[in-house]
Amino acid sequence: MLYKDKIYEGLSVQIVVPEGEYQGRYKTRVEEVGQKIITIGVPVAGGQFIPLREGTQLEVVFVDDLSAYSFSTVLIKRLSVPIPTFIIEFPEKISKVQRRKYVRVQVVSPLQYRIVERNGLGIEQKGFMHDLSGGGLLFHARECIPEKTPVLVEPVIGDTPMQIPAIVVRCMKEEKDSYLVSAEFYEISEKTRDKIITYVFELQREMRKKGLV
């Protein structure tokens, strides 16, 4: 199977529970890889283990230096010793999205931003994110921000508020007192970029399910 060698012990993954009482995204890691099964740690949220039932359908998402991957699986068995783990089915198919292309998806949500000035950060301004990718974002603002202006954007990625340095590459007037600002992320950590790419990938997957892309 393509990409099966991408799954290995110690790999950080996110499991997505699409519905039910524990619907959401949870971080964990691969503990062991077999021919037909994968053992992962039971994820923790709010200091508590997530008690998913056997038979729960899951989506597993992970990334490497070039791509994001996902596969569908099912929780086969729960174990409590020597450590709490889930045993899931080894996938029949793993899907891949190229990270180099920085897939862009529409995301409409409020954000804050500040212009980086010589003597520090400017006044916090409010705007709306229009779309997002691993390389940058497009957002609505009430002012035209000149090209090459450094800004600190503060979007919410998933459930996590972030502060991300960026450089404005384009500003387009939409209507009176409304502008579309395109900004590229600047000097961000791979951990932060991975989180953004994983979030974008999950949004794209949900849109495909709904027939929107």
Coordinates of C-alpha atoms in Angstrom, one line a residue:
M1 CA 0.0 0.0 0.0
L2 CA 1.2 3.5 -0.8
Y3 CA 2.6 5.5 2.1
K4 CA 2.3 2.7 4.7
D5 CA 6.0 3.3 5.5
K6 CA 5.0 6.7 6.7
I7 CA 3.4 5.1 9.8
Y8 CA 6.0 4.2 12.5
E9 CA 6.4 4.0 16.3
G10 CA 6.6 7.4 17.9
L11 CA 4.7 9.2 15.0
S12 CA 2.6 12.1 16.3
V13 CA -0.9 12.0 15.0
Q14 CA -4.3 13.5 15.5
I15 CA -7.4 11.4 15.7
V16 CA -10.7 12.9 14.5
V17 CA -13.9 11.7 16.1
P18 CA -16.5 12.8 13.6
E19 CA -19.6 12.5 15.7
G20 CA -21.0 11.5 19.1
E21 CA -20.3 12.5 22.7
Y22 CA -16.6 12.8 22.1
Q23 CA -16.7 14.5 18.7
G24 CA -13.5 16.5 18.1
R25 CA -9.7 16.3 17.4
Y26 CA -7.2 14.8 19.8
K27 CA -3.4 14.5 19.8
T28 CA -1.7 11.2 20.4
R29 CA 1.1 9.1 19.1
V30 CA 1.7 5.7 17.5
E31 CA 3.0 3.1 20.0
E32 CA 3.3 0.1 17.8
V33 CA 2.7 -0.9 14.2
G34 CA 1.6 -4.4 13.1
Q35 CA 0.7 -6.0 9.8
K36 CA -3.1 -5.5 10.3
I37 CA -3.3 -3.2 13.4
I38 CA -1.8 0.0 14.8
T39 CA -1.6 0.7 18.5
I40 CA -1.9 4.3 19.6
G41 CA -2.0 6.0 23.0
V42 CA -5.3 6.9 24.4
P43 CA -5.6 10.7 24.0
V44 CA -6.1 13.0 27.0
A45 CA -8.3 16.1 27.1
G46 CA -8.8 18.2 30.2
G47 CA -6.6 15.8 32.2
Q48 CA -8.8 12.8 31.5
F49 CA -8.4 9.9 29.1
I50 CA -11.0 10.0 26.2
P51 CA -13.1 6.8 26.8
L52 CA -14.0 6.0 23.2
R53 CA -16.0 2.8 22.6
E54 CA -14.9 -0.1 20.6
G55 CA -16.3 0.2 17.1
T56 CA -15.9 4.0 17.0
Q57 CA -15.1 5.2 13.4
L58 CA -12.0 7.5 13.4
E59 CA -10.0 9.6 11.0
V60 CA -6.3 9.8 11.6
V61 CA -4.2 12.7 10.4
F62 CA -0.5 13.2 10.3
V63 CA 2.2 15.2 8.5
D64 CA 5.8 14.9 7.4
D65 CA 8.2 17.5 5.8
L66 CA 6.4 17.5 2.5
S67 CA 2.8 16.3 2.8
A68 CA -0.2 15.8 5.0
Y69 CA -1.8 12.4 5.2
S70 CA -5.1 10.9 6.5
F71 CA -6.9 7.6 6.7
S72 CA -10.1 6.2 8.0
T73 CA -10.1 3.4 10.5
V74 CA -12.1 1.9 13.4
L75 CA -11.3 1.3 17.1
I76 CA -11.0 -2.4 17.5
K77 CA -10.0 -2.8 21.2
R78 CA -9.1 -0.8 24.3
L79 CA -6.2 -1.8 26.6
S80 CA -5.3 -0.4 30.0
V81 CA -2.0 -2.1 30.7
P82 CA 0.9 -1.5 30.6
I83 CA -0.3 1.9 29.4
P84 CA -3.8 3.0 28.1
T85 CA -3.9 2.3 24.4
F86 CA -6.3 1.9 21.5
I87 CA -5.9 -0.8 18.9
I88 CA -7.1 0.4 15.5
E89 CA -7.3 -1.2 12.1
F90 CA -4.4 -0.7 9.7
P91 CA -5.9 1.3 6.8
E92 CA -6.6 0.0 3.4
K93 CA -5.9 3.4 1.9
I94 CA -3.9 6.5 3.0
S95 CA -4.7 9.8 1.3
K96 CA -2.0 12.4 0.6
V97 CA -2.0 16.2 0.2
Q98 CA 1.1 18.0 -1.0
R99 CA 2.3 20.6 1.5
R100 CA 4.5 22.4 -1.0
K101 CA 1.3 23.7 -2.8
Y102 CA -0.1 25.0 0.5
V103 CA -3.7 24.1 -0.2
R104 CA -6.0 27.1 0.5
V105 CA -9.5 26.8 1.9
Q106 CA -12.1 29.3 2.7
V107 CA -12.3 30.1 6.4
V108 CA -14.6 32.9 7.6
S109 CA -13.8 33.7 11.2
P110 CA -12.8 36.8 13.3
L111 CA -9.2 37.6 13.9
Q112 CA -7.1 40.4 15.4
Y113 CA -3.9 41.9 13.9
R114 CA -1.3 44.4 14.8
I115 CA 1.1 46.3 12.6
V116 CA 4.7 45.8 13.6
E117 CA 6.2 49.2 14.0
R118 CA 9.8 50.3 14.7
N119 CA 9.1 50.8 18.4
G120 CA 6.9 47.8 18.9
L121 CA 3.4 46.5 18.1
G122 CA 0.7 48.9 17.0
I123 CA -2.8 49.0 18.3
E124 CA -4.8 45.8 18.0
Q125 CA -7.3 45.9 15.1
K126 CA -10.2 43.6 14.3
G127 CA -10.7 41.9 11.0
F128 CA -12.1 38.7 9.5
M129 CA -10.2 35.8 8.0
H130 CA -11.3 35.0 4.4
D131 CA -9.1 32.0 3.6
L132 CA -6.1 30.1 5.0
S133 CA -3.2 28.0 3.9
G134 CA 0.0 26.7 5.3
G135 CA 1.8 29.6 3.7
G136 CA -0.4 32.5 4.6
L137 CA -3.9 34.0 4.8
L138 CA -6.3 36.5 3.3
F139 CA -8.3 38.7 5.6
H140 CA -10.7 41.6 5.6
A141 CA -9.5 44.9 7.2
R142 CA -10.9 48.4 7.5
E143 CA -7.6 49.9 6.3
C144 CA -5.3 49.3 3.4
I145 CA -2.0 47.9 4.8
P146 CA 0.9 48.6 2.4
E147 CA 2.9 45.8 0.8
K148 CA 5.9 44.5 2.7
T149 CA 4.4 45.7 6.0
P150 CA 5.1 43.2 8.8
V151 CA 2.1 42.3 10.9
L152 CA 1.2 40.0 13.7
V153 CA -2.0 38.2 12.9
E154 CA -4.0 36.4 15.7
P155 CA -6.3 33.8 14.1
V156 CA -8.0 30.9 15.9
I157 CA -6.8 27.7 14.3
G158 CA -9.1 24.9 15.3
D159 CA -9.7 25.7 19.0
T160 CA -6.2 27.3 19.5
P161 CA -5.7 31.1 19.4
M162 CA -2.4 31.8 17.7
Q163 CA 0.0 34.7 17.1
I164 CA 1.7 34.5 13.8
P165 CA 4.2 36.9 12.2
A166 CA 3.4 37.7 8.5
I167 CA 4.3 40.1 5.7
V168 CA 1.7 41.8 3.6
V169 CA 2.1 41.0 -0.1
R170 CA -1.1 42.6 -1.5
C171 CA -3.9 44.9 -0.4
M172 CA -7.1 45.2 -2.5
K173 CA -10.0 47.6 -2.0
E174 CA -13.4 45.8 -1.9
E175 CA -15.7 48.7 -1.0
K176 CA -15.8 51.8 1.1
D177 CA -13.8 51.2 4.3
S178 CA -13.2 47.5 3.4
Y179 CA -10.0 45.9 2.1
L180 CA -8.7 42.4 1.4
V181 CA -5.2 41.9 2.7
S182 CA -3.1 39.0 1.6
A183 CA -0.2 38.1 4.0
E184 CA 2.5 35.4 3.9
F185 CA 3.6 33.8 7.2
Y186 CA 7.1 34.8 8.1
E187 CA 9.6 32.9 10.2
I188 CA 7.1 30.6 11.9
S189 CA 8.1 27.2 13.4
E190 CA 7.4 24.0 11.6
K191 CA 5.3 22.9 14.6
T192 CA 3.0 25.9 14.0
R193 CA 2.9 25.4 10.3
D194 CA 2.1 21.7 10.8
K195 CA -0.8 22.6 13.0
I196 CA -2.2 25.0 10.3
I197 CA -1.7 22.5 7.5
T198 CA -3.4 19.8 9.5
Y199 CA -6.3 22.1 10.2
V200 CA -6.6 23.1 6.5
F201 CA -6.5 19.5 5.5
E202 CA -9.3 18.6 7.9
L203 CA -11.5 21.5 6.7
Q204 CA -10.9 20.4 3.1
R205 CA -11.9 16.8 4.0
E206 CA -15.1 18.0 5.7
M207 CA -15.9 20.1 2.6
R208 CA -15.4 17.1 0.3
K209 CA -17.8 15.1 2.5
K210 CA -20.4 17.9 2.1
G211 CA -19.8 18.1 -1.7
L212 CA -18.5 21.6 -1.5
V213 CA -15.2 21.0 -3.3

